[in-house]
Amino acid sequence: MNNIWSKYVQGTKTLYYSRKLRFDDLFSEQYIRLFDLDAKKPLRILELGCGPGALAGALHRWYPTAEITAVDRDSEFIRFAKEHEPGVNFAEGDATALPFADNTFDVTISNTVAEHIEPSKFYGEQLRVLKPGGICLVLSSRKGINISPGCTDFDEHETRFWKKAEQHDDSMDRFAVCKYPMSEAEMPAIMTKYGFSGVSTGFVTIDLTPDDPKYPPSLALDMINANRYTALDGIESVLHTMPEHFSVEEIEEMKRLTNAKYDTRIKQYQRGEKQWDTNVSIIMVIRGIK
């Protein structure tokens, strides 16, 4: 069983609930326009590095006549995805050695995967499994805006905890996280270099501001709780990656403090005490043709 990414890098809830927001149907028009796919055709779509399945689930909603297949190396992600996103064919698989025949898919798509994989392998496998004229879609998170509510600021205890963790954290190097970063100019150039034509780019803006009245209360609470899950998973990963430096008791205390802070944020929202915390994500979409 391979659960390296979900255990040591990004937790399952972190990825699933943050991506559920980014791929909410409120933002579907932006994606669909940039994807530029024929929704009337019975497309075969393959997602690489699908994580816990949020994007694959969105694709299933947006392209109801398509057959969606999604692969990830992490066993925990695939288990979770199968439970939470029906209608998608989820399977364990390596993006550098896909378990599919040549010329199988009409579309390949990935989200925040390209920066972790050597480009010739990443694009070479997609060229192989795509049909002639098939579409390659690469989504990449760019620098956005993140303003946290004051109630989640670290106290002295939390500050000491994270300074200690920073001293011993080698997870980026150990697990080759973001080993192949690329700028907004480099990404389309790399796609062209490795065999795709007609390359185009565009950007999706995801504005997640709980206090904005345009969002229903249920979605606003989802925004707050997605940040909670990210914080809790980050604490849990400290215990997994450096257990010799932290006790279970320290981890549990950090979780307690974190939950109390997000409980406070929810109460503020419910009382109408606007904090105007926000998370604005910019997602670059690069599109190429085989």
Coordinates of C-alpha atoms in Angstrom, one line a residue:
M1 CA 0.0 0.0 0.0
N2 CA 1.4 3.4 -1.1
N3 CA 0.1 6.3 1.1
I4 CA 3.3 8.4 1.1
W5 CA 1.6 11.6 -0.2
S6 CA -1.5 11.4 1.9
K7 CA 0.5 10.6 5.1
Y8 CA 3.6 12.9 4.7
V9 CA 2.8 15.7 2.2
Q10 CA -0.9 16.6 1.9
G11 CA -3.6 14.9 3.9
T12 CA -6.7 13.5 2.2
K13 CA -9.1 16.0 3.7
T14 CA -6.8 18.9 2.9
L15 CA -6.9 18.0 -0.8
Y16 CA -10.4 16.9 -1.1
Y17 CA -12.2 19.7 0.6
S18 CA -10.1 22.5 -0.8
R19 CA -10.5 21.1 -4.3
K20 CA -14.2 20.6 -3.8
L21 CA -14.4 24.4 -3.4
R22 CA -12.1 25.1 -6.3
F23 CA -14.1 22.9 -8.6
D24 CA -17.5 23.9 -7.3
D25 CA -20.1 24.3 -10.0
L26 CA -20.2 28.1 -9.3
F27 CA -16.8 28.2 -11.2
S28 CA -17.6 25.6 -13.9
E29 CA -18.1 28.1 -16.7
Q30 CA -14.6 29.4 -16.4
Y31 CA -13.1 25.9 -16.6
I32 CA -15.4 24.7 -19.4
R33 CA -14.6 27.7 -21.6
L34 CA -10.8 27.1 -21.3
F35 CA -11.1 23.3 -21.6
D36 CA -13.0 23.8 -24.9
L37 CA -14.2 20.2 -25.1
D38 CA -17.1 18.9 -27.2
A39 CA -19.5 18.0 -24.3
K40 CA -21.9 16.3 -26.8
K41 CA -19.3 13.6 -27.6
P42 CA -18.9 10.4 -25.5
L43 CA -15.4 11.5 -24.5
R44 CA -12.9 9.2 -22.7
I45 CA -11.2 11.4 -20.1
L46 CA -8.2 10.4 -18.0
E47 CA -7.1 12.4 -14.9
L48 CA -3.5 11.9 -13.8
G49 CA -2.7 12.3 -10.1
C50 CA -6.3 12.6 -9.1
G51 CA -5.8 12.7 -5.4
P52 CA -9.0 12.1 -3.4
G53 CA -11.2 12.7 -6.5
A54 CA -12.6 16.2 -6.4
L55 CA -11.7 17.2 -10.0
A56 CA -12.8 13.9 -11.4
G57 CA -16.2 14.3 -9.6
A58 CA -16.5 17.7 -11.2
L59 CA -15.7 16.4 -14.6
H60 CA -18.4 13.7 -14.2
R61 CA -20.9 16.5 -13.5
W62 CA -19.8 18.8 -16.2
Y63 CA -19.5 16.2 -19.0
P64 CA -22.2 13.7 -18.2
T65 CA -21.8 11.7 -21.4
A66 CA -18.0 11.2 -20.9
E67 CA -16.3 8.2 -19.3
I68 CA -14.0 9.5 -16.6
T69 CA -11.0 7.5 -15.5
A70 CA -8.8 8.8 -12.7
V71 CA -5.5 7.4 -11.4
D72 CA -3.2 8.2 -8.5
R73 CA -0.2 6.4 -6.8
D74 CA -1.6 7.0 -3.4
S75 CA -3.8 4.1 -2.2
E76 CA -5.5 6.2 0.5
F77 CA -6.5 8.8 -2.0
I78 CA -8.1 6.1 -4.3
R79 CA -9.9 4.5 -1.4
F80 CA -11.4 7.8 -0.3
A81 CA -12.3 8.8 -3.9
K82 CA -14.2 5.6 -4.6
E83 CA -16.3 6.3 -1.5
H84 CA -17.0 10.0 -2.2
E85 CA -17.2 10.4 -6.0
P86 CA -19.5 7.8 -7.6
G87 CA -19.6 7.5 -11.4
V88 CA -15.8 7.7 -11.9
N89 CA -13.4 4.8 -12.6
F90 CA -10.7 5.3 -9.9
A91 CA -7.6 3.1 -9.9
E92 CA -4.0 3.2 -8.6
G93 CA -1.6 4.2 -11.3
D94 CA 1.7 6.0 -12.0
A95 CA 1.6 9.0 -14.3
T96 CA 5.0 8.1 -15.6
A97 CA 3.9 4.5 -16.5
L98 CA 0.2 4.6 -17.2
P99 CA -1.5 1.2 -17.3
F100 CA -3.3 1.9 -20.6
A101 CA -2.8 1.1 -24.2
D102 CA -1.7 3.7 -26.8
N103 CA -4.3 6.0 -28.3
T104 CA -6.9 5.2 -25.6
F105 CA -8.2 8.6 -24.4
D106 CA -9.7 11.7 -26.0
V107 CA -8.6 14.0 -23.1
T108 CA -5.9 13.9 -20.4
I109 CA -6.1 16.3 -17.5
S110 CA -4.1 16.9 -14.3
N111 CA -4.2 19.4 -11.5
T112 CA -1.0 20.5 -9.7
V113 CA 0.9 17.4 -10.9
A114 CA 3.3 18.7 -13.5
E115 CA 5.6 20.4 -11.0
H116 CA 6.3 17.1 -9.3
I117 CA 7.2 14.9 -12.4
E118 CA 10.1 15.1 -14.9
P119 CA 8.5 16.8 -18.0
S120 CA 9.6 14.3 -20.7
K121 CA 7.9 11.5 -18.7
F122 CA 4.9 13.5 -17.8
Y123 CA 4.1 14.6 -21.3
G124 CA 5.5 11.5 -23.0
E125 CA 3.0 9.2 -21.4
Q126 CA 0.1 11.5 -22.1
L127 CA 1.1 11.7 -25.8
R128 CA 1.2 7.9 -25.8
V129 CA -2.3 7.3 -24.4
L130 CA -4.0 10.1 -26.2
K131 CA -5.7 9.5 -29.5
P132 CA -4.6 11.6 -32.5
G133 CA -6.1 15.0 -32.1
G134 CA -6.6 14.3 -28.3
I135 CA -6.5 17.2 -25.8
C136 CA -4.0 17.6 -23.0
L137 CA -5.1 19.9 -20.1
V138 CA -2.7 20.9 -17.4
L139 CA -3.9 22.9 -14.4
S140 CA -1.5 24.6 -12.2
S141 CA -2.1 26.7 -9.1
R142 CA -0.4 30.2 -9.3
K143 CA 0.2 32.8 -6.6
G144 CA -3.1 34.0 -5.2
I145 CA -4.3 35.9 -2.1
N146 CA -4.6 34.4 1.4
I147 CA -5.9 36.6 4.3
S148 CA -6.6 34.6 7.4
P149 CA -9.0 35.7 10.2
G150 CA -7.4 37.1 13.3
C151 CA -8.9 34.4 15.5
T152 CA -6.6 31.8 13.8
D153 CA -3.4 33.7 14.4
F154 CA -0.8 31.6 16.2
D155 CA -0.2 32.1 20.0
E156 CA 3.2 31.7 21.5
H157 CA 2.8 27.9 22.0
E158 CA 1.8 27.4 18.4
T159 CA 4.7 29.6 17.2
R160 CA 7.2 27.5 19.1
F161 CA 5.7 24.3 17.7
W162 CA 6.0 25.4 14.1
K163 CA 9.5 26.9 14.5
K164 CA 10.6 23.5 16.0
A165 CA 8.9 21.6 13.1
E166 CA 10.6 23.9 10.5
Q167 CA 14.0 23.0 11.9
H168 CA 13.5 19.3 11.3
D169 CA 11.3 19.3 8.2
D170 CA 13.0 17.7 5.2
S171 CA 9.8 16.5 3.5
M172 CA 10.1 18.7 0.4
D173 CA 13.4 17.0 -0.5
R174 CA 12.6 13.6 0.9
F175 CA 9.5 13.3 -1.2
A176 CA 10.6 15.3 -4.3
V177 CA 7.8 17.9 -3.8
C178 CA 7.7 20.5 -6.5
K179 CA 11.0 19.3 -7.9
Y180 CA 10.2 20.7 -11.4
P181 CA 8.6 24.2 -10.8
M182 CA 7.8 26.2 -13.9
S183 CA 6.8 29.8 -14.5
E184 CA 3.7 30.9 -16.4
A185 CA 5.9 31.4 -19.5
E186 CA 7.7 28.1 -19.1
M187 CA 4.6 25.8 -18.8
P188 CA 3.2 26.3 -22.3
A189 CA 6.7 26.3 -23.8
I190 CA 7.4 22.9 -22.1
M191 CA 4.1 21.5 -23.4
T192 CA 5.1 22.5 -26.9
K193 CA 8.7 21.2 -26.5
Y194 CA 7.4 17.7 -25.7
G195 CA 5.1 17.3 -28.7
F196 CA 1.9 19.2 -28.3
S197 CA 0.6 21.7 -30.9
G198 CA -1.9 24.6 -30.8
V199 CA -1.0 25.3 -27.2
S200 CA -3.1 27.9 -25.4
T201 CA -3.4 29.3 -21.9
G202 CA -5.9 30.9 -19.6
F203 CA -6.7 31.6 -16.0
V204 CA -9.5 30.7 -13.6
T205 CA -10.1 32.9 -10.6
I206 CA -11.6 31.2 -7.5
D207 CA -12.8 33.7 -4.9
L208 CA -13.5 32.1 -1.5
T209 CA -14.6 34.8 0.9
P210 CA -17.0 33.4 3.5
D211 CA -18.4 36.8 4.5
D212 CA -19.4 37.7 1.0
P213 CA -23.2 37.5 0.9
K214 CA -23.2 36.1 -2.6
Y215 CA -22.3 32.7 -1.0
P216 CA -24.9 30.6 0.8
P217 CA -24.2 29.8 4.4
S218 CA -23.5 26.2 3.7
L219 CA -20.8 27.1 1.2
A220 CA -19.3 29.7 3.6
L221 CA -19.0 27.1 6.3
D222 CA -17.4 24.7 3.9
M223 CA -14.8 27.4 3.2
I224 CA -14.0 27.8 6.9
N225 CA -13.9 24.1 7.5
A226 CA -11.7 23.4 4.5
N227 CA -9.1 25.7 6.1
R228 CA -9.6 23.8 9.4
Y229 CA -8.9 20.4 7.6
T230 CA -5.7 21.9 6.1
A231 CA -4.5 23.1 9.5
L232 CA -5.3 19.8 11.2
D233 CA -3.7 17.7 8.4
G234 CA -0.6 19.8 8.6
I235 CA -0.3 19.1 12.3
E236 CA -0.8 15.4 11.8
S237 CA 1.9 15.3 9.1
V238 CA 4.4 16.6 11.7
L239 CA 3.9 13.5 13.8
H240 CA 4.4 11.3 10.7
T241 CA 7.4 13.0 9.3
M242 CA 9.4 13.7 12.5
P243 CA 8.0 11.4 15.3
E244 CA 11.2 11.5 17.2
H245 CA 10.8 15.2 17.8
F246 CA 7.1 15.5 18.8
S247 CA 4.9 13.5 21.2
V248 CA 1.4 12.4 20.6
E249 CA 0.4 14.7 23.5
E250 CA 1.9 17.8 21.7
I251 CA 0.1 16.9 18.5
E252 CA -3.3 16.5 20.3
E253 CA -2.9 19.8 22.1
M254 CA -2.2 21.6 18.8
K255 CA -5.3 20.0 17.3
R256 CA -7.4 21.1 20.2
L257 CA -6.1 24.7 19.9
T258 CA -6.8 24.6 16.1
N259 CA -10.3 23.3 16.4
A260 CA -11.1 25.9 19.1
K261 CA -9.9 28.7 16.7
Y262 CA -12.1 27.5 13.8
D263 CA -15.0 26.9 16.1
T264 CA -14.6 30.6 17.0
R265 CA -14.5 31.6 13.3
I266 CA -17.7 29.7 12.7
K267 CA -19.5 31.4 15.6
Q268 CA -18.3 34.8 14.3
Y269 CA -19.8 34.0 10.9
Q270 CA -23.1 32.8 12.4
R271 CA -23.3 36.0 14.5
G272 CA -22.7 38.1 11.4
E273 CA -19.3 39.4 12.7
K274 CA -17.6 39.9 9.4
Q275 CA -13.8 39.1 9.3
W276 CA -13.4 39.4 5.5
D277 CA -10.8 36.6 5.5
T278 CA -10.3 35.4 1.9
N279 CA -8.6 32.8 -0.2
V280 CA -8.3 33.8 -3.9
S281 CA -6.8 31.0 -6.0
I282 CA -5.5 31.6 -9.5
I283 CA -5.5 28.4 -11.6
M284 CA -3.6 28.4 -14.9
V285 CA -5.0 26.1 -17.6
I286 CA -2.6 25.0 -20.4
R287 CA -4.3 23.3 -23.3
G288 CA -2.5 21.4 -26.1
I289 CA -3.4 19.1 -29.0
K290 CA -1.7 15.8 -29.9

